[in-house]
mmCIF file of C-alpha atoms in Angstrom:
data_model
loop_
_atom_site.group_PDB
_atom_site.id
_atom_site.type_symbol
_atom_site.label_atom_id
_atom_site.label_comp_id
_atom_site.label_asym_id
_atom_site.label_seq_id
_atom_site.Cartn_x
_atom_site.Cartn_y
_atom_site.Cartn_z
ATOM 1 C CA MET A 30 -40.611 11.840 -17.680
ATOM 2 C CA PHE A 31 -41.473 9.043 -20.117
ATOM 3 C CA LYS A 32 -41.375 11.523 -23.005
ATOM 4 C CA ALA A 33 -37.803 12.446 -22.115
ATOM 5 C CA ILE A 34 -36.730 8.796 -21.899
ATOM 6 C CA ARG A 35 -38.456 8.020 -25.216
ATOM 7 C CA ARG A 36 -36.817 11.011 -26.904
ATOM 8 C CA GLU A 37 -33.356 10.018 -25.628
ATOM 9 C CA LEU A 38 -33.818 6.420 -26.773
ATOM 10 C CA GLN A 39 -34.855 7.595 -30.247
ATOM 11 C CA LEU A 40 -31.799 9.844 -30.459
ATOM 12 C CA LEU A 41 -29.593 7.020 -29.281
ATOM 13 C CA LEU A 42 -30.974 4.469 -31.751
ATOM 14 C CA HIS A 43 -30.808 6.792 -34.763
ATOM 15 C CA ASP A 44 -27.252 8.000 -34.181
ATOM 16 C CA PRO A 45 -24.635 5.216 -34.425
ATOM 17 C CA TYR A 46 -21.951 7.461 -32.887
ATOM 18 C CA ARG A 47 -23.988 7.966 -29.720
ATOM 19 C CA MET A 48 -24.732 4.269 -29.597
ATOM 20 C CA LEU A 49 -21.040 3.514 -29.885
ATOM 21 C CA ILE A 50 -20.137 5.943 -27.104
ATOM 22 C CA THR A 51 -22.932 4.670 -24.873
ATOM 23 C CA MET A 52 -21.946 1.015 -25.264
ATOM 24 C CA ILE A 53 -18.183 0.998 -25.827
ATOM 25 C CA VAL A 54 -17.000 3.520 -23.226
ATOM 26 C CA PRO A 55 -18.518 1.655 -20.241
ATOM 27 C CA LEU A 56 -17.044 -1.617 -21.552
ATOM 28 C CA PHE A 57 -13.651 0.075 -21.881
ATOM 29 C CA TYR A 58 -13.843 1.384 -18.317
ATOM 30 C CA MET A 59 -14.848 -2.007 -16.937
ATOM 31 C CA THR A 60 -12.009 -3.713 -18.800
ATOM 32 C CA PHE A 61 -9.418 -1.072 -17.925
ATOM 33 C CA TYR A 62 -10.201 -0.838 -14.224
ATOM 34 C CA GLY A 63 -10.734 -4.574 -13.964
ATOM 35 C CA THR A 64 -7.226 -5.259 -15.201
ATOM 36 C CA VAL A 65 -5.622 -2.397 -13.271
ATOM 37 C CA LEU A 66 -7.234 -3.291 -9.975
ATOM 38 C CA TYR A 67 -6.794 -7.044 -10.322
ATOM 39 C CA THR A 68 -3.855 -8.262 -8.326
ATOM 40 C CA PRO A 69 -3.495 -11.916 -7.495
ATOM 41 C CA SER A 70 -2.901 -12.569 -3.839
ATOM 42 C CA VAL A 71 0.347 -10.932 -2.869
ATOM 43 C CA VAL A 72 2.676 -13.464 -1.306
ATOM 44 C CA HIS A 73 6.050 -11.776 -0.943
ATOM 45 C CA ILE A 74 6.345 -8.020 -0.542
ATOM 46 C CA PRO A 75 9.998 -6.950 -0.417
ATOM 47 C CA VAL A 76 10.610 -4.558 2.481
ATOM 48 C CA GLY A 77 13.886 -2.864 3.365
ATOM 49 C CA ILE A 78 14.708 -2.210 7.000
ATOM 50 C CA ILE A 79 17.302 -0.026 8.702
ATOM 51 C CA ASN A 80 17.666 -0.778 12.414
ATOM 52 C CA GLN A 81 19.622 2.136 13.834
ATOM 53 C CA ASP A 82 18.632 1.333 17.413
ATOM 54 C CA ARG A 83 19.866 -2.275 17.615
ATOM 55 C CA GLY A 84 18.230 -2.734 21.011
ATOM 56 C CA ALA A 85 16.334 -5.818 22.173
ATOM 57 C CA LEU A 86 12.937 -4.323 21.279
ATOM 58 C CA SER A 87 14.028 -3.242 17.816
ATOM 59 C CA ARG A 88 15.418 -6.730 17.184
ATOM 60 C CA LYS A 89 12.098 -8.161 18.371
ATOM 61 C CA LEU A 90 10.196 -5.837 15.997
ATOM 62 C CA THR A 91 12.475 -6.905 13.145
ATOM 63 C CA GLN A 92 11.800 -10.560 14.000
ATOM 64 C CA MET A 93 8.064 -9.855 13.987
ATOM 65 C CA PHE A 94 8.335 -8.230 10.543
ATOM 66 C CA SER A 95 10.261 -11.307 9.350
ATOM 67 C CA ALA A 96 7.653 -13.655 10.800
ATOM 68 C CA ASP A 97 4.841 -12.016 8.827
ATOM 69 C CA PRO A 98 3.927 -14.414 5.992
ATOM 70 C CA VAL A 99 3.674 -11.640 3.382
ATOM 71 C CA LEU A 100 6.659 -9.414 4.196
ATOM 72 C CA GLU A 101 10.110 -10.321 2.916
ATOM 73 C CA LEU A 102 12.803 -8.337 4.765
ATOM 74 C CA ASP A 103 16.068 -7.061 3.385
ATOM 75 C CA SER A 104 18.480 -5.235 5.716
ATOM 76 C CA TYR A 105 20.038 -1.938 4.712
ATOM 77 C CA SER A 106 22.680 0.174 6.401
ATOM 78 C CA ASP A 107 22.261 3.325 4.322
ATOM 79 C CA PHE A 108 19.071 5.315 3.713
ATOM 80 C CA ALA A 109 20.224 6.535 0.286
ATOM 81 C CA GLU A 110 20.674 2.945 -0.900
ATOM 82 C CA MET A 111 17.245 1.977 0.422
ATOM 83 C CA GLN A 112 15.685 5.034 -1.233
ATOM 84 C CA LYS A 113 17.240 4.100 -4.595
ATOM 85 C CA ASP A 114 15.822 0.583 -4.301
ATOM 86 C CA LEU A 115 12.414 2.035 -3.438
ATOM 87 C CA GLU A 116 12.526 4.257 -6.517
ATOM 88 C CA ARG A 117 13.644 1.338 -8.721
ATOM 89 C CA ARG A 118 10.829 -0.796 -7.239
ATOM 90 C CA ILE A 119 13.276 -3.419 -5.976
ATOM 91 C CA ILE A 120 11.560 -3.060 -2.601
ATOM 92 C CA SER A 121 7.969 -1.926 -2.048
ATOM 93 C CA ALA A 122 8.465 -0.420 1.406
ATOM 94 C CA GLY A 123 11.199 0.757 3.710
ATOM 95 C CA VAL A 124 11.261 0.871 7.506
ATOM 96 C CA ILE A 125 13.653 2.878 9.668
ATOM 97 C CA ILE A 126 13.900 2.200 13.388
ATOM 98 C CA PRO A 127 15.712 5.304 14.707
ATOM 99 C CA ASN A 128 18.451 5.534 17.325
ATOM 100 C CA ASN A 129 17.238 5.508 20.940
ATOM 101 C CA TRP A 130 13.857 4.088 19.911
ATOM 102 C CA GLU A 131 13.877 1.556 22.757
ATOM 103 C CA SER A 132 14.993 4.096 25.374
ATOM 104 C CA THR A 133 12.207 6.450 24.208
ATOM 105 C CA LEU A 134 9.657 3.669 24.675
ATOM 106 C CA LYS A 135 11.013 2.834 28.115
ATOM 107 C CA THR A 136 10.385 6.419 29.261
ATOM 108 C CA LYS A 137 6.738 5.849 28.203
ATOM 109 C CA GLN A 138 7.014 8.378 25.414
ATOM 110 C CA GLN A 139 5.875 7.714 21.901
ATOM 111 C CA GLY A 140 8.583 6.036 19.860
ATOM 112 C CA ARG A 141 8.230 6.596 16.140
ATOM 113 C CA ILE A 142 9.455 4.456 13.304
ATOM 114 C CA GLN A 143 9.514 5.732 9.739
ATOM 115 C CA ILE A 144 7.798 3.791 6.987
ATOM 116 C CA TYR A 145 8.304 4.653 3.323
ATOM 117 C CA LEU A 146 6.063 3.167 0.631
ATOM 118 C CA ASN A 147 6.475 2.984 -3.121
ATOM 119 C CA THR A 148 2.920 3.677 -4.257
ATOM 120 C CA SER A 149 3.436 3.057 -7.980
ATOM 121 C CA ASN A 150 1.438 -0.144 -7.442
ATOM 122 C CA PHE A 151 -1.023 1.100 -4.881
ATOM 123 C CA LEU A 152 -2.536 -2.317 -4.182
ATOM 124 C CA VAL A 153 0.842 -3.778 -3.192
ATOM 125 C CA ALA A 154 1.632 -0.607 -1.224
ATOM 126 C CA ASN A 155 -1.706 -0.924 0.560
ATOM 127 C CA ASP A 156 -1.003 -4.558 1.466
ATOM 128 C CA ALA A 157 2.503 -3.640 2.646
ATOM 129 C CA ALA A 158 1.146 -0.807 4.792
ATOM 130 C CA LYS A 159 -1.527 -3.076 6.237
ATOM 131 C CA HIS A 160 0.947 -5.793 7.212
ATOM 132 C CA LEU A 161 3.511 -3.344 8.584
ATOM 133 C CA GLN A 162 0.819 -1.630 10.642
ATOM 134 C CA THR A 163 -0.505 -4.947 11.942
ATOM 135 C CA VAL A 164 2.961 -5.947 13.152
ATOM 136 C CA CYS A 165 3.481 -2.535 14.787
ATOM 137 C CA GLU A 166 0.095 -2.692 16.506
ATOM 138 C CA THR A 167 0.814 -6.210 17.763
ATOM 139 C CA MET A 168 4.148 -4.998 19.150
ATOM 140 C CA ASN A 169 2.409 -1.991 20.720
ATOM 141 C CA ALA A 170 -0.223 -4.200 22.358
ATOM 142 C CA GLY A 171 2.494 -6.432 23.781
ATOM 143 C CA LEU A 172 4.359 -3.428 25.173
ATOM 144 C CA ALA A 173 1.157 -2.047 26.725
ATOM 145 C CA ILE A 174 0.425 -5.363 28.425
ATOM 146 C CA THR A 175 4.008 -5.608 29.681
ATOM 147 C CA SER A 176 3.898 -2.098 31.162
ATOM 148 C CA LEU A 177 0.646 -2.824 33.017
#
């Protein structure tokens, strides 16, 4: 074992190209991934919302999204417009509350909302998903308590 280590060290020290690769490549990776993964604390994540239901619960969910300190809501009436803004990175996420969402929940069936994320900056998308999910889970817990 020690012979193999000694042999590799001798090869490394006598060949400047190997030394360069061994030292520079890890430094490059650390620098590259350090700058790519570094994101200062995200304060305002722009999120588009389409409320097709317009019921009391969907308005409450929209208010809860607005109350989140990180999410910054922008209302849309058309999915194509919201999709264009997602692709242009004007907004980082889009939420659609479908028609009859509240009536579906009142029949104790699972009501689904659609969430679209722009993952070009995956750290921002991850934060957006986390905050959107937290709001939805809080709403779900409140609905579960109310139905008990």
